mmCIF file with all atom_site columns, C-alpha atoms in Angstrom:
data_model
loop_
_atom_site.group_PDB
_atom_site.id
_atom_site.type_symbol
_atom_site.label_atom_id
_atom_site.label_alt_id
_atom_site.label_comp_id
_atom_site.label_asym_id
_atom_site.label_entity_id
_atom_site.label_seq_id
_atom_site.pdbx_PDB_ins_code
_atom_site.Cartn_x
_atom_site.Cartn_y
_atom_site.Cartn_z
_atom_site.occupancy
_atom_site.B_iso_or_equiv
_atom_site.pdbx_formal_charge
_atom_site.auth_seq_id
_atom_site.auth_comp_id
_atom_site.auth_asym_id
_atom_site.auth_atom_id
_atom_site.pdbx_PDB_model_num
ATOM 1   C CA . MET E 1 1   ? -3.716  25.606  9.154   1.00 51.00 ? 25  MET E CA 1
ATOM 2   C CA . GLY E 1 2   ? -6.353  23.760  6.489   1.00 57.00 ? 26  GLY E CA 1
ATOM 3   C CA . HIS E 1 3   ? -7.521  20.043  6.276   1.00 65.00 ? 27  HIS E CA 1
ATOM 4   C CA . ASP E 1 4   ? -5.497  19.803  2.829   1.00 80.00 ? 28  ASP E CA 1
ATOM 5   C CA . VAL E 1 5   ? -2.135  21.395  4.111   1.00 85.00 ? 29  VAL E CA 1
ATOM 6   C CA . TRP E 1 6   ? -2.080  18.502  6.771   1.00 86.00 ? 30  TRP E CA 1
ATOM 7   C CA . CYS E 1 7   ? -3.426  15.839  4.496   1.00 88.00 ? 31  CYS E CA 1
ATOM 8   C CA . ARG E 1 8   ? -0.647  16.616  2.210   1.00 91.00 ? 32  ARG E CA 1
ATOM 9   C CA . ARG E 1 9   ? 1.911   16.943  4.958   1.00 93.00 ? 33  ARG E CA 1
ATOM 10  C CA . MET E 1 10  ? 0.853   13.682  6.279   1.00 95.00 ? 34  MET E CA 1
ATOM 11  C CA . ALA E 1 11  ? 1.120   11.945  2.763   1.00 95.00 ? 35  ALA E CA 1
ATOM 12  C CA . ALA E 1 12  ? 4.189   12.853  2.610   1.00 96.00 ? 36  ALA E CA 1
ATOM 13  C CA . LEU E 1 13  ? 5.432   11.496  5.687   1.00 98.00 ? 37  LEU E CA 1
ATOM 14  C CA . THR E 1 14  ? 3.318   8.213   5.096   1.00 98.00 ? 38  THR E CA 1
ATOM 15  C CA . ALA E 1 15  ? 4.905   8.043   1.540   1.00 98.00 ? 39  ALA E CA 1
ATOM 16  C CA . VAL E 1 16  ? 8.659   8.521   2.889   1.00 98.00 ? 40  VAL E CA 1
ATOM 17  C CA . VAL E 1 17  ? 8.517   5.429   5.279   1.00 98.00 ? 41  VAL E CA 1
ATOM 18  C CA . GLY E 1 18  ? 6.015   3.561   2.900   1.00 98.00 ? 42  GLY E CA 1
ATOM 19  C CA . TRP E 1 19  ? 8.705   3.346   0.114   1.00 98.00 ? 43  TRP E CA 1
ATOM 20  C CA . ALA E 1 20  ? 11.516  3.415   2.782   1.00 98.00 ? 44  ALA E CA 1
ATOM 21  C CA . ALA E 1 21  ? 9.937   0.311   4.517   1.00 98.00 ? 45  ALA E CA 1
ATOM 22  C CA . LEU E 1 22  ? 9.651   -1.519  1.029   1.00 98.00 ? 46  LEU E CA 1
ATOM 23  C CA . ILE E 1 23  ? 12.775  -1.045  -0.418  1.00 98.00 ? 47  ILE E CA 1
ATOM 24  C CA . LEU E 1 24  ? 14.518  -2.193  3.059   1.00 98.00 ? 48  LEU E CA 1
ATOM 25  C CA . GLN E 1 25  ? 12.055  -5.345  2.678   1.00 98.00 ? 49  GLN E CA 1
ATOM 26  C CA . LEU E 1 26  ? 12.985  -6.142  -0.639  1.00 98.00 ? 50  LEU E CA 1
ATOM 27  C CA . VAL E 1 27  ? 17.056  -5.815  0.271   1.00 98.00 ? 51  VAL E CA 1
ATOM 28  C CA . ILE E 1 28  ? 16.267  -8.096  2.717   1.00 98.00 ? 52  ILE E CA 1
ATOM 29  C CA . VAL E 1 29  ? 14.577  -11.010 0.999   1.00 98.00 ? 53  VAL E CA 1
ATOM 30  C CA . VAL E 1 30  ? 17.075  -10.217 -1.568  1.00 98.00 ? 54  VAL E CA 1
ATOM 31  C CA . GLN E 1 31  ? 19.901  -11.456 0.743   1.00 97.00 ? 55  GLN E CA 1
ATOM 32  C CA . LYS E 1 32  ? 17.847  -14.010 2.077   1.00 96.00 ? 56  LYS E CA 1
ATOM 33  C CA . MET E 1 33  ? 17.393  -15.586 -1.474  1.00 97.00 ? 57  MET E CA 1
ATOM 34  C CA . ALA E 1 34  ? 20.692  -15.021 -2.185  1.00 97.00 ? 58  ALA E CA 1
ATOM 35  C CA . ALA E 1 35  ? 21.706  -16.987 0.666   1.00 97.00 ? 59  ALA E CA 1
ATOM 36  C CA . VAL E 1 36  ? 20.358  -20.006 -0.704  1.00 96.00 ? 60  VAL E CA 1
ATOM 37  C CA . GLY E 1 37  ? 21.680  -19.466 -4.365  1.00 97.00 ? 61  GLY E CA 1
ATOM 38  C CA . GLN E 1 38  ? 18.470  -17.330 -5.868  1.00 96.00 ? 62  GLN E CA 1
ATOM 39  C CA . GLY E 1 39  ? 18.853  -14.339 -7.870  1.00 97.00 ? 63  GLY E CA 1
ATOM 40  C CA . PHE E 1 40  ? 17.106  -10.935 -8.140  1.00 97.00 ? 64  PHE E CA 1
ATOM 41  C CA . GLY E 1 41  ? 14.477  -12.429 -10.048 1.00 97.00 ? 65  GLY E CA 1
ATOM 42  C CA . PRO E 1 42  ? 12.834  -15.437 -7.933  1.00 96.00 ? 66  PRO E CA 1
ATOM 43  C CA . ALA E 1 43  ? 13.497  -12.608 -4.691  1.00 97.00 ? 67  ALA E CA 1
ATOM 44  C CA . LEU E 1 44  ? 11.824  -10.066 -6.616  1.00 97.00 ? 68  LEU E CA 1
ATOM 45  C CA . TRP E 1 45  ? 8.520   -12.686 -6.890  1.00 97.00 ? 69  TRP E CA 1
ATOM 46  C CA . ARG E 1 46  ? 8.907   -13.791 -3.513  1.00 97.00 ? 70  ARG E CA 1
ATOM 47  C CA . PHE E 1 47  ? 8.706   -10.157 -2.370  1.00 98.00 ? 71  PHE E CA 1
ATOM 48  C CA . LEU E 1 48  ? 5.528   -9.381  -4.443  1.00 98.00 ? 72  LEU E CA 1
ATOM 49  C CA . GLY E 1 49  ? 3.861   -12.381 -2.655  1.00 97.00 ? 73  GLY E CA 1
ATOM 50  C CA . PHE E 1 50  ? 2.293   -10.637 0.301   1.00 97.00 ? 74  PHE E CA 1
ATOM 51  C CA . PHE E 1 51  ? -0.935  -9.070  0.556   1.00 97.00 ? 75  PHE E CA 1
ATOM 52  C CA . THR E 1 52  ? 1.318   -6.576  3.013   1.00 98.00 ? 76  THR E CA 1
ATOM 53  C CA . VAL E 1 53  ? 3.629   -5.542  0.140   1.00 98.00 ? 77  VAL E CA 1
ATOM 54  C CA . LEU E 1 54  ? 1.408   -5.112  -2.335  1.00 98.00 ? 78  LEU E CA 1
ATOM 55  C CA . THR E 1 55  ? -0.751  -3.090  0.219   1.00 98.00 ? 79  THR E CA 1
ATOM 56  C CA . ASN E 1 56  ? 2.197   -1.142  1.351   1.00 98.00 ? 80  ASN E CA 1
ATOM 57  C CA . LEU E 1 57  ? 3.039   -0.334  -2.222  1.00 98.00 ? 81  LEU E CA 1
ATOM 58  C CA . GLY E 1 58  ? -0.410  1.094   -3.119  1.00 97.00 ? 82  GLY E CA 1
ATOM 59  C CA . VAL E 1 59  ? -0.751  2.985   -0.089  1.00 97.00 ? 83  VAL E CA 1
ATOM 60  C CA . ALA E 1 60  ? 3.088   4.541   -1.084  1.00 97.00 ? 84  ALA E CA 1
ATOM 61  C CA . ILE E 1 61  ? 1.609   5.621   -4.255  1.00 95.00 ? 85  ILE E CA 1
ATOM 62  C CA . VAL E 1 62  ? -1.363  7.177   -3.242  1.00 95.00 ? 86  VAL E CA 1
ATOM 63  C CA . ALA E 1 63  ? 0.450   9.152   -0.558  1.00 95.00 ? 87  ALA E CA 1
ATOM 64  C CA . THR E 1 64  ? 2.717   10.234  -3.175  1.00 95.00 ? 88  THR E CA 1
ATOM 65  C CA . GLU E 1 65  ? 0.227   11.451  -5.074  1.00 92.00 ? 89  GLU E CA 1
ATOM 66  C CA . ILE E 1 66  ? -1.800  13.299  -2.574  1.00 93.00 ? 90  ILE E CA 1
ATOM 67  C CA . ALA E 1 67  ? 1.649   14.758  -1.424  1.00 93.00 ? 91  ALA E CA 1
ATOM 68  C CA . LEU E 1 68  ? 1.980   16.241  -4.171  1.00 90.00 ? 92  LEU E CA 1
ATOM 69  C CA . GLY E 1 69  ? -1.403  17.526  -4.910  1.00 83.00 ? 93  GLY E CA 1
ATOM 70  C CA . GLY E 1 70  ? -2.449  15.014  -7.764  1.00 61.00 ? 94  GLY E CA 1
ATOM 71  C CA . LEU E 1 71  ? -6.252  15.659  -8.657  1.00 50.00 ? 95  LEU E CA 1
ATOM 72  C CA . HIS E 1 72  ? -7.291  12.631  -10.535 1.00 54.00 ? 96  HIS E CA 1
ATOM 73  C CA . ALA E 1 73  ? -8.931  8.827   -10.251 1.00 51.00 ? 97  ALA E CA 1
ATOM 74  C CA . LEU E 1 74  ? -5.928  7.779   -7.955  1.00 53.00 ? 98  LEU E CA 1
ATOM 75  C CA . THR E 1 75  ? -6.421  9.901   -5.110  1.00 65.00 ? 99  THR E CA 1
ATOM 76  C CA . GLY E 1 76  ? -10.159 10.218  -5.182  1.00 86.00 ? 100 GLY E CA 1
ATOM 77  C CA . ALA E 1 77  ? -12.440 9.174   -2.238  1.00 91.00 ? 101 ALA E CA 1
ATOM 78  C CA . ARG E 1 78  ? -12.827 5.354   -3.332  1.00 92.00 ? 102 ARG E CA 1
ATOM 79  C CA . ALA E 1 79  ? -9.256  4.892   -4.117  1.00 92.00 ? 103 ALA E CA 1
ATOM 80  C CA . ARG E 1 80  ? -8.643  6.110   -0.727  1.00 94.00 ? 104 ARG E CA 1
ATOM 81  C CA . LEU E 1 81  ? -11.113 4.119   0.865   1.00 96.00 ? 105 LEU E CA 1
ATOM 82  C CA . THR E 1 82  ? -9.674  1.066   -0.678  1.00 96.00 ? 106 THR E CA 1
ATOM 83  C CA . SER E 1 83  ? -6.470  2.149   0.633   1.00 97.00 ? 107 SER E CA 1
ATOM 84  C CA . VAL E 1 84  ? -7.318  2.637   3.894   1.00 98.00 ? 108 VAL E CA 1
ATOM 85  C CA . VAL E 1 85  ? -9.273  -0.346  4.351   1.00 98.00 ? 109 VAL E CA 1
ATOM 86  C CA . SER E 1 86  ? -6.681  -2.967  3.079   1.00 98.00 ? 110 SER E CA 1
ATOM 87  C CA . ILE E 1 87  ? -3.385  -1.185  5.106   1.00 98.00 ? 111 ILE E CA 1
ATOM 88  C CA . VAL E 1 88  ? -5.649  -0.514  8.368   1.00 98.00 ? 112 VAL E CA 1
ATOM 89  C CA . LEU E 1 89  ? -6.759  -4.796  7.949   1.00 97.00 ? 113 LEU E CA 1
ATOM 90  C CA . VAL E 1 90  ? -2.615  -5.363  7.165   1.00 97.00 ? 114 VAL E CA 1
ATOM 91  C CA . GLY E 1 91  ? -1.758  -4.260  10.187  1.00 97.00 ? 115 GLY E CA 1
ATOM 92  C CA . ILE E 1 92  ? -4.919  -5.734  12.365  1.00 97.00 ? 116 ILE E CA 1
ATOM 93  C CA . ILE E 1 93  ? -4.768  -8.813  10.674  1.00 95.00 ? 117 ILE E CA 1
ATOM 94  C CA . TYR E 1 94  ? -0.869  -9.637  11.627  1.00 95.00 ? 118 TYR E CA 1
ATOM 95  C CA . ALA E 1 95  ? -1.430  -8.614  14.866  1.00 95.00 ? 119 ALA E CA 1
ATOM 96  C CA . LEU E 1 96  ? -3.984  -11.341 15.322  1.00 93.00 ? 120 LEU E CA 1
ATOM 97  C CA . LEU E 1 97  ? -2.853  -13.888 13.008  1.00 89.00 ? 121 LEU E CA 1
ATOM 98  C CA . LEU E 1 98  ? 0.713   -13.514 12.611  1.00 89.00 ? 122 LEU E CA 1
ATOM 99  C CA . ARG E 1 99  ? 2.994   -12.038 14.762  1.00 88.00 ? 123 ARG E CA 1
ATOM 100 C CA . HIS E 1 100 ? 2.898   -15.388 16.549  1.00 88.00 ? 124 HIS E CA 1
ATOM 101 C CA . VAL E 1 101 ? 4.308   -17.286 14.003  1.00 86.00 ? 125 VAL E CA 1
ATOM 102 C CA . TRP E 1 102 ? 7.938   -15.733 14.289  1.00 89.00 ? 126 TRP E CA 1
ATOM 103 C CA . ASN E 1 103 ? 10.370  -13.619 15.729  1.00 91.00 ? 127 ASN E CA 1
ATOM 104 C CA . PRO E 1 104 ? 11.864  -10.715 13.600  1.00 94.00 ? 128 PRO E CA 1
ATOM 105 C CA . GLN E 1 105 ? 15.211  -9.371  14.304  1.00 95.00 ? 129 GLN E CA 1
ATOM 106 C CA . GLY E 1 106 ? 17.662  -6.635  13.346  1.00 97.00 ? 130 GLY E CA 1
ATOM 107 C CA . ALA E 1 107 ? 16.465  -4.863  9.920   1.00 97.00 ? 131 ALA E CA 1
ATOM 108 C CA . GLN E 1 108 ? 13.551  -7.430  9.391   1.00 97.00 ? 132 GLN E CA 1
ATOM 109 C CA . LEU E 1 109 ? 12.358  -6.320  12.882  1.00 97.00 ? 133 LEU E CA 1
ATOM 110 C CA . VAL E 1 110 ? 12.397  -2.425  11.485  1.00 98.00 ? 134 VAL E CA 1
ATOM 111 C CA . ALA E 1 111 ? 10.700  -3.389  7.997   1.00 98.00 ? 135 ALA E CA 1
ATOM 112 C CA . ASP E 1 112 ? 7.824   -4.874  9.896   1.00 97.00 ? 136 ASP E CA 1
ATOM 113 C CA . ARG E 1 113 ? 7.017   -2.545  12.657  1.00 97.00 ? 137 ARG E CA 1
ATOM 114 C CA . LEU E 1 114 ? 7.064   0.182   9.278   1.00 98.00 ? 138 LEU E CA 1
ATOM 115 C CA . LEU E 1 115 ? 4.915   -2.338  7.294   1.00 98.00 ? 139 LEU E CA 1
ATOM 116 C CA . HIS E 1 116 ? 2.872   -3.375  9.800   1.00 98.00 ? 140 HIS E CA 1
ATOM 117 C CA . GLN E 1 117 ? 2.096   -0.716  12.088  1.00 97.00 ? 141 GLN E CA 1
ATOM 118 C CA . ALA E 1 118 ? 3.729   2.593   11.016  1.00 98.00 ? 142 ALA E CA 1
ATOM 119 C CA . VAL E 1 119 ? 2.136   3.052   7.734   1.00 98.00 ? 143 VAL E CA 1
ATOM 120 C CA . PRO E 1 120 ? -1.407  1.836   8.867   1.00 98.00 ? 144 PRO E CA 1
ATOM 121 C CA . VAL E 1 121 ? -1.690  4.207   11.306  1.00 98.00 ? 145 VAL E CA 1
ATOM 122 C CA . LEU E 1 122 ? 0.217   7.207   9.017   1.00 98.00 ? 146 LEU E CA 1
ATOM 123 C CA . PHE E 1 123 ? -2.086  6.445   6.092   1.00 98.00 ? 147 PHE E CA 1
ATOM 124 C CA . LEU E 1 124 ? -4.954  5.914   8.391   1.00 98.00 ? 148 LEU E CA 1
ATOM 125 C CA . ILE E 1 125 ? -4.334  9.721   10.001  1.00 96.00 ? 149 ILE E CA 1
ATOM 126 C CA . VAL E 1 126 ? -3.911  10.712  5.953   1.00 95.00 ? 150 VAL E CA 1
ATOM 127 C CA . TRP E 1 127 ? -7.754  9.238   5.306   1.00 95.00 ? 151 TRP E CA 1
ATOM 128 C CA . LEU E 1 128 ? -9.042  11.127  8.315   1.00 95.00 ? 152 LEU E CA 1
ATOM 129 C CA . VAL E 1 129 ? -7.705  14.653  7.981   1.00 92.00 ? 153 VAL E CA 1
ATOM 130 C CA . GLY E 1 130 ? -8.535  14.218  4.074   1.00 90.00 ? 154 GLY E CA 1
ATOM 131 C CA . PRO E 1 131 ? -11.458 15.390  2.665   1.00 89.00 ? 155 PRO E CA 1
ATOM 132 C CA . HIS E 1 132 ? -14.826 13.547  3.520   1.00 92.00 ? 156 HIS E CA 1
ATOM 133 C CA . GLY E 1 133 ? -18.331 13.103  2.641   1.00 91.00 ? 157 GLY E CA 1
ATOM 134 C CA . ARG E 1 134 ? -18.219 12.132  -0.615  1.00 89.00 ? 158 ARG E CA 1
ATOM 135 C CA . LEU E 1 135 ? -18.638 8.352   -0.190  1.00 93.00 ? 159 LEU E CA 1
ATOM 136 C CA . ARG E 1 136 ? -21.717 6.146   -1.000  1.00 93.00 ? 160 ARG E CA 1
ATOM 137 C CA . LEU E 1 137 ? -22.884 2.480   0.515   1.00 94.00 ? 161 LEU E CA 1
ATOM 138 C CA . ALA E 1 138 ? -22.239 1.044   -3.063  1.00 94.00 ? 162 ALA E CA 1
ATOM 139 C CA . ASP E 1 139 ? -18.554 2.411   -2.308  1.00 94.00 ? 163 ASP E CA 1
ATOM 140 C CA . THR E 1 140 ? -18.105 -0.839  -0.397  1.00 95.00 ? 164 THR E CA 1
ATOM 141 C CA . VAL E 1 141 ? -17.324 -2.786  -3.651  1.00 93.00 ? 165 VAL E CA 1
ATOM 142 C CA . TRP E 1 142 ? -14.605 -0.704  -4.069  1.00 93.00 ? 166 TRP E CA 1
ATOM 143 C CA . ALA E 1 143 ? -13.072 -1.883  -1.637  1.00 94.00 ? 167 ALA E CA 1
ATOM 144 C CA . MET E 1 144 ? -13.495 -5.779  -1.899  1.00 94.00 ? 168 MET E CA 1
ATOM 145 C CA . ALA E 1 145 ? -11.399 -5.302  -5.131  1.00 95.00 ? 169 ALA E CA 1
ATOM 146 C CA . PRO E 1 146 ? -7.627  -5.736  -3.700  1.00 96.00 ? 170 PRO E CA 1
ATOM 147 C CA . PRO E 1 147 ? -8.509  -8.875  -1.165  1.00 95.00 ? 171 PRO E CA 1
ATOM 148 C CA . LEU E 1 148 ? -10.644 -10.268 -3.318  1.00 95.00 ? 172 LEU E CA 1
ATOM 149 C CA . ALA E 1 149 ? -7.724  -9.976  -6.529  1.00 97.00 ? 173 ALA E CA 1
ATOM 150 C CA . TYR E 1 150 ? -5.320  -11.208 -4.176  1.00 97.00 ? 174 TYR E CA 1
ATOM 151 C CA . LEU E 1 151 ? -7.472  -14.825 -2.998  1.00 95.00 ? 175 LEU E CA 1
ATOM 152 C CA . VAL E 1 152 ? -7.181  -15.216 -6.924  1.00 95.00 ? 176 VAL E CA 1
ATOM 153 C CA . TYR E 1 153 ? -3.504  -14.085 -7.529  1.00 97.00 ? 177 TYR E CA 1
ATOM 154 C CA . ALA E 1 154 ? -2.268  -16.032 -4.084  1.00 95.00 ? 178 ALA E CA 1
ATOM 155 C CA . LEU E 1 155 ? -3.946  -19.429 -4.858  1.00 94.00 ? 179 LEU E CA 1
ATOM 156 C CA . ALA E 1 156 ? -2.688  -19.049 -8.376  1.00 95.00 ? 180 ALA E CA 1
ATOM 157 C CA . ARG E 1 157 ? 0.829   -18.522 -7.062  1.00 95.00 ? 181 ARG E CA 1
ATOM 158 C CA . GLY E 1 158 ? 0.616   -21.278 -5.222  1.00 94.00 ? 182 GLY E CA 1
ATOM 159 C CA . GLU E 1 159 ? -1.099  -23.766 -7.672  1.00 92.00 ? 183 GLU E CA 1
ATOM 160 C CA . ALA E 1 160 ? 2.413   -22.753 -9.804  1.00 93.00 ? 184 ALA E CA 1
ATOM 161 C CA . ASP E 1 161 ? 5.163   -23.067 -7.013  1.00 92.00 ? 185 ASP E CA 1
ATOM 162 C CA . GLY E 1 162 ? 3.943   -24.504 -4.066  1.00 92.00 ? 186 GLY E CA 1
ATOM 163 C CA . TRP E 1 163 ? 4.085   -21.468 -1.545  1.00 94.00 ? 187 TRP E CA 1
ATOM 164 C CA . TYR E 1 164 ? 1.876   -19.405 -0.220  1.00 94.00 ? 188 TYR E CA 1
ATOM 165 C CA . ALA E 1 165 ? 2.681   -16.227 1.685   1.00 93.00 ? 189 ALA E CA 1
ATOM 166 C CA . TYR E 1 166 ? 0.033   -16.417 4.689   1.00 93.00 ? 190 TYR E CA 1
ATOM 167 C CA . TRP E 1 167 ? -0.628  -20.079 6.310   1.00 90.00 ? 191 TRP E CA 1
ATOM 168 C CA . PHE E 1 168 ? -4.396  -19.119 6.725   1.00 90.00 ? 192 PHE E CA 1
ATOM 169 C CA . LEU E 1 169 ? -4.545  -19.060 2.983   1.00 90.00 ? 193 LEU E CA 1
ATOM 170 C CA . ASP E 1 170 ? -2.937  -22.523 2.101   1.00 91.00 ? 194 ASP E CA 1
ATOM 171 C CA . PRO E 1 171 ? -5.067  -25.077 1.071   1.00 90.00 ? 195 PRO E CA 1
ATOM 172 C CA . ALA E 1 172 ? -1.955  -27.640 1.074   1.00 87.00 ? 196 ALA E CA 1
ATOM 173 C CA . LYS E 1 173 ? -2.290  -27.370 4.614   1.00 90.00 ? 197 LYS E CA 1
ATOM 174 C CA . LEU E 1 174 ? -5.578  -26.602 5.712   1.00 91.00 ? 198 LEU E CA 1
ATOM 175 C CA . GLY E 1 175 ? -7.793  -28.043 3.194   1.00 92.00 ? 199 GLY E CA 1
ATOM 176 C CA . ALA E 1 176 ? -9.152  -26.571 0.608   1.00 87.00 ? 200 ALA E CA 1
ATOM 177 C CA . GLU E 1 177 ? -12.900 -26.493 3.050   1.00 92.00 ? 201 GLU E CA 1
ATOM 178 C CA . LYS E 1 178 ? -11.247 -24.507 6.044   1.00 94.00 ? 202 LYS E CA 1
ATOM 179 C CA . MET E 1 179 ? -8.958  -22.297 3.172   1.00 90.00 ? 203 MET E CA 1
ATOM 180 C CA . ALA E 1 180 ? -12.788 -21.419 1.832   1.00 90.00 ? 204 ALA E CA 1
ATOM 181 C CA . GLN E 1 181 ? -14.055 -20.502 5.357   1.00 94.00 ? 205 GLN E CA 1
ATOM 182 C CA . ASN E 1 182 ? -10.924 -18.194 5.887   1.00 92.00 ? 206 ASN E CA 1
ATOM 183 C CA . ALA E 1 183 ? -11.716 -16.466 2.635   1.00 92.00 ? 207 ALA E CA 1
ATOM 184 C CA . VAL E 1 184 ? -15.310 -16.222 3.449   1.00 94.00 ? 208 VAL E CA 1
ATOM 185 C CA . VAL E 1 185 ? -14.614 -14.710 6.746   1.00 94.00 ? 209 VAL E CA 1
ATOM 186 C CA . LEU E 1 186 ? -11.946 -12.271 5.408   1.00 94.00 ? 210 LEU E CA 1
ATOM 187 C CA . ALA E 1 187 ? -13.859 -10.897 2.927   1.00 94.00 ? 211 ALA E CA 1
ATOM 188 C CA . VAL E 1 188 ? -16.903 -10.445 5.674   1.00 95.00 ? 212 VAL E CA 1
ATOM 189 C CA . VAL E 1 189 ? -14.168 -8.605  7.809   1.00 96.00 ? 213 VAL E CA 1
ATOM 190 C CA . PHE E 1 190 ? -13.348 -6.175  4.502   1.00 97.00 ? 214 PHE E CA 1
ATOM 191 C CA . PHE E 1 191 ? -16.903 -5.630  3.891   1.00 96.00 ? 215 PHE E CA 1
ATOM 192 C CA . THR E 1 192 ? -17.449 -4.491  7.368   1.00 97.00 ? 216 THR E CA 1
ATOM 193 C CA . THR E 1 193 ? -14.329 -2.486  7.789   1.00 97.00 ? 217 THR E CA 1
ATOM 194 C CA . ALA E 1 194 ? -15.240 -0.933  4.418   1.00 97.00 ? 218 ALA E CA 1
ATOM 195 C CA . LEU E 1 195 ? -19.298 0.094   5.928   1.00 97.00 ? 219 LEU E CA 1
ATOM 196 C CA . ILE E 1 196 ? -17.249 1.420   9.000   1.00 97.00 ? 220 ILE E CA 1
ATOM 197 C CA . PHE E 1 197 ? -15.298 3.668   7.249   1.00 97.00 ? 221 PHE E CA 1
ATOM 198 C CA . VAL E 1 198 ? -18.058 4.771   4.769   1.00 97.00 ? 222 VAL E CA 1
ATOM 199 C CA . GLY E 1 199 ? -19.866 5.826   7.396   1.00 96.00 ? 223 GLY E CA 1
ATOM 200 C CA . VAL E 1 200 ? -17.264 7.705   9.404   1.00 97.00 ? 224 VAL E CA 1
ATOM 201 C CA . ASP E 1 201 ? -17.016 9.388   5.974   1.00 95.00 ? 225 ASP E CA 1
ATOM 202 C CA . ARG E 1 202 ? -20.206 10.644  5.859   1.00 94.00 ? 226 ARG E CA 1
ATOM 203 C CA . ALA E 1 203 ? -20.198 11.785  9.657   1.00 95.00 ? 227 ALA E CA 1
ATOM 204 C CA . ILE E 1 204 ? -16.971 13.646  9.139   1.00 94.00 ? 228 ILE E CA 1
ATOM 205 C CA . GLY E 1 205 ? -18.257 15.374  5.737   1.00 89.00 ? 229 GLY E CA 1
ATOM 206 C CA . HIS E 1 206 ? -21.335 16.148  7.780   1.00 85.00 ? 230 HIS E CA 1
ATOM 207 C CA . ARG E 1 207 ? -19.791 17.885  10.557  1.00 86.00 ? 231 ARG E CA 1
ATOM 208 C CA . ARG E 1 208 ? -17.647 19.868  8.346   1.00 78.00 ? 232 ARG E CA 1
ATOM 209 C CA . GLY E 1 209 ? -20.263 20.770  6.109   1.00 63.00 ? 233 GLY E CA 1
#
């Protein structure tokens, strides 16, 4: 069975899991916000405040397009690099920095595992079995776009309503200097990870070529 067939099948599985996880998480957030008298609008705003959610949303869209055989920029080499770097780091950063700060139960535990473990692993497989050999070092810039955009977005949100999704990006708790240091560290991590994926892409492309 060719790489394209495997890629599309794994992408279909990733899309199903990703969309299911996002819907489940949205339902959970809506229910929690309703319990404190908040409607769907504030719940959706809170839901869209997490890098995990936004990254899984992007991956679900890209995986859906790959599964359907879409041939455009959304499923190109740069888009897949951007998606795989972000979703893999969602899993790693969560495991290292966030898992210890809470203890999800029931449906939240299921959503947690899907968003932070299942989807990252599945999309990594999609990326590995997909086409390779088209990336260049300059393409690492594309992988930096989501975290940088999210940083600006998260800080603007926090300034507006006082809520920050992640403790390590909360200047109110850490102070501006420490938060800035954390942002620099994360940027270096994303850049380094992108370099690794570009190297793997070129190695696989050379081997297949």
